[in-house]
Amino acid sequence: MMSENGIRRTYWIVTSLLAIGMFYAGVLDVSHSPDLLEALDRLGFPPYFLTLIGTAKLIGAPLLLVQGFPRLKEWVYAGFSFDLGGAIICHTIVGDTLEVTLPSIVCATLLVISYVSYRARGAAPFNANPAS
């Protein structure tokens, strides 16, 4: 079993790498990078999808690094899970190579490690029913 210090270090290193990667991806998305537009067309999505998903990445990436707000952080993890899981599935369905799919796989792996270490370090649970 990993020590509390090891879990904390793992969380911050992996989460920082994930946040940087997602923020960078968000910048590429909202700038409508020609390579991404070509990939989006191959996947069957309209160009405005890049603006939508890129904006979500630009908002979510820094929120992973903010202390507190556990419910908001859970939403960011969920959103990134849908984004990365969907990307991996879409690339696989259209027959993209591992080279094309690998960035999504790497980020999804970082996401899982980040989330597991976030929960293991005793993230403050939020009250699902604040009225009680």
CSV table of C-alpha atoms in Angstrom, one decimal:
chain,number,residue,atom,x,y,z
A,1,MET,CA,0.0,0.0,0.0
A,2,MET,CA,1.2,3.5,-0.9
A,3,SER,CA,2.0,6.0,1.9
A,4,GLU,CA,-0.1,9.1,2.3
A,5,ASN,CA,2.8,11.2,1.0
A,6,GLY,CA,3.2,8.9,-2.0
A,7,ILE,CA,-0.5,9.2,-2.8
A,8,ARG,CA,-0.4,13.0,-2.5
A,9,ARG,CA,2.7,13.2,-4.8
A,10,THR,CA,1.1,10.8,-7.3
A,11,TYR,CA,-2.1,12.9,-7.3
A,12,TRP,CA,-0.3,16.2,-7.9
A,13,ILE,CA,2.1,15.0,-10.5
A,14,VAL,CA,-0.5,13.1,-12.6
A,15,THR,CA,-3.2,15.7,-12.1
A,16,SER,CA,-0.9,18.5,-13.2
A,17,LEU,CA,0.1,16.5,-16.3
A,18,LEU,CA,-3.6,15.8,-17.1
A,19,ALA,CA,-4.5,19.5,-16.6
A,20,ILE,CA,-1.7,20.6,-18.9
A,21,GLY,CA,-2.7,18.1,-21.5
A,22,MET,CA,-6.4,18.9,-21.4
A,23,PHE,CA,-5.7,22.7,-21.4
A,24,TYR,CA,-3.4,22.3,-24.4
A,25,ALA,CA,-6.1,20.2,-26.2
A,26,GLY,CA,-8.7,22.8,-25.4
A,27,VAL,CA,-6.5,25.5,-27.0
A,28,LEU,CA,-6.1,23.4,-30.1
A,29,ASP,CA,-9.8,22.7,-30.2
A,30,VAL,CA,-11.0,26.3,-29.9
A,31,SER,CA,-8.4,27.5,-32.4
A,32,HIS,CA,-9.8,24.9,-34.9
A,33,SER,CA,-6.5,23.4,-35.7
A,34,PRO,CA,-6.5,22.1,-39.3
A,35,ASP,CA,-5.4,18.6,-38.2
A,36,LEU,CA,-8.3,18.5,-35.7
A,37,LEU,CA,-10.8,19.8,-38.3
A,38,GLU,CA,-9.7,17.0,-40.7
A,39,ALA,CA,-10.0,14.4,-37.9
A,40,LEU,CA,-13.4,15.8,-36.8
A,41,ASP,CA,-14.7,15.5,-40.4
A,42,ARG,CA,-13.4,11.9,-40.6
A,43,LEU,CA,-15.2,11.1,-37.3
A,44,GLY,CA,-18.5,12.7,-38.6
A,45,PHE,CA,-18.7,15.7,-36.2
A,46,PRO,CA,-19.5,19.3,-37.2
A,47,PRO,CA,-16.7,21.9,-36.8
A,48,TYR,CA,-18.6,23.8,-34.0
A,49,PHE,CA,-18.1,20.7,-31.8
A,50,LEU,CA,-14.5,21.7,-31.4
A,51,THR,CA,-15.5,25.0,-29.9
A,52,LEU,CA,-17.9,23.3,-27.5
A,53,ILE,CA,-15.5,20.6,-26.3
A,54,GLY,CA,-12.5,22.9,-26.3
A,55,THR,CA,-14.3,25.5,-24.1
A,56,ALA,CA,-15.2,22.7,-21.7
A,57,LYS,CA,-11.6,21.6,-21.5
A,58,LEU,CA,-10.3,25.1,-21.0
A,59,ILE,CA,-12.7,25.5,-18.1
A,60,GLY,CA,-12.3,22.1,-16.6
A,61,ALA,CA,-8.5,21.7,-16.7
A,62,PRO,CA,-7.7,24.5,-14.2
A,63,LEU,CA,-10.6,23.3,-11.9
A,64,LEU,CA,-8.7,20.0,-11.4
A,65,LEU,CA,-6.0,21.9,-9.7
A,66,VAL,CA,-8.2,24.0,-7.4
A,67,GLN,CA,-8.5,22.9,-3.8
A,68,GLY,CA,-12.0,22.6,-2.4
A,69,PHE,CA,-15.2,22.4,-4.5
A,70,PRO,CA,-15.3,18.6,-4.5
A,71,ARG,CA,-18.7,18.4,-6.3
A,72,LEU,CA,-17.3,20.6,-9.1
A,73,LYS,CA,-14.2,18.5,-9.3
A,74,GLU,CA,-16.3,15.3,-9.6
A,75,TRP,CA,-18.2,17.0,-12.5
A,76,VAL,CA,-14.9,17.8,-14.2
A,77,TYR,CA,-13.7,14.2,-13.8
A,78,ALA,CA,-17.1,13.0,-15.3
A,79,GLY,CA,-16.9,15.4,-18.2
A,80,PHE,CA,-13.3,14.4,-19.1
A,81,SER,CA,-14.3,10.7,-18.8
A,82,PHE,CA,-17.1,11.2,-21.4
A,83,ASP,CA,-14.8,13.2,-23.6
A,84,LEU,CA,-11.8,10.8,-23.5
A,85,GLY,CA,-14.0,7.7,-23.5
A,86,GLY,CA,-15.9,9.0,-26.5
A,87,ALA,CA,-12.8,9.9,-28.3
A,88,ILE,CA,-11.3,6.5,-27.9
A,89,ILE,CA,-14.5,4.8,-29.0
A,90,CYS,CA,-14.9,7.1,-32.0
A,91,HIS,CA,-11.3,6.6,-33.2
A,92,THR,CA,-11.7,2.9,-32.8
A,93,ILE,CA,-15.0,2.7,-34.7
A,94,VAL,CA,-13.6,4.6,-37.7
A,95,GLY,CA,-10.5,2.4,-37.8
A,96,ASP,CA,-7.9,5.0,-36.7
A,97,THR,CA,-4.4,3.8,-36.0
A,98,LEU,CA,-3.1,3.5,-32.4
A,99,GLU,CA,-0.9,6.5,-33.2
A,100,VAL,CA,-4.0,8.6,-33.7
A,101,THR,CA,-5.8,7.1,-30.7
A,102,LEU,CA,-2.9,7.1,-28.3
A,103,PRO,CA,-3.2,10.7,-27.0
A,104,SER,CA,-6.7,10.0,-25.8
A,105,ILE,CA,-5.6,6.7,-24.3
A,106,VAL,CA,-2.7,8.4,-22.4
A,107,CYS,CA,-5.0,11.2,-21.1
A,108,ALA,CA,-7.7,8.6,-20.1
A,109,THR,CA,-5.0,6.7,-18.2
A,110,LEU,CA,-3.9,9.9,-16.4
A,111,LEU,CA,-7.5,10.6,-15.7
A,112,VAL,CA,-8.0,7.3,-14.0
A,113,ILE,CA,-4.8,7.5,-11.9
A,114,SER,CA,-5.7,11.1,-11.0
A,115,TYR,CA,-9.2,10.2,-9.9
A,116,VAL,CA,-8.2,7.1,-7.9
A,117,SER,CA,-5.4,9.1,-6.1
A,118,TYR,CA,-7.9,12.0,-5.5
A,119,ARG,CA,-10.3,9.6,-3.8
A,120,ALA,CA,-7.5,7.7,-2.0
A,121,ARG,CA,-6.1,10.9,-0.5
A,122,GLY,CA,-9.3,11.4,1.4
A,123,ALA,CA,-11.0,14.0,-0.8
A,124,ALA,CA,-13.7,15.6,1.3
A,125,PRO,CA,-16.9,13.8,0.5
A,126,PHE,CA,-19.8,16.1,-0.4
A,127,ASN,CA,-23.2,15.8,1.1
A,128,ALA,CA,-25.5,14.3,-1.6
A,129,ASN,CA,-28.5,15.7,0.3
A,130,PRO,CA,-27.6,19.0,1.9
A,131,ALA,CA,-31.2,19.5,3.2
A,132,SER,CA,-30.8,16.6,5.7
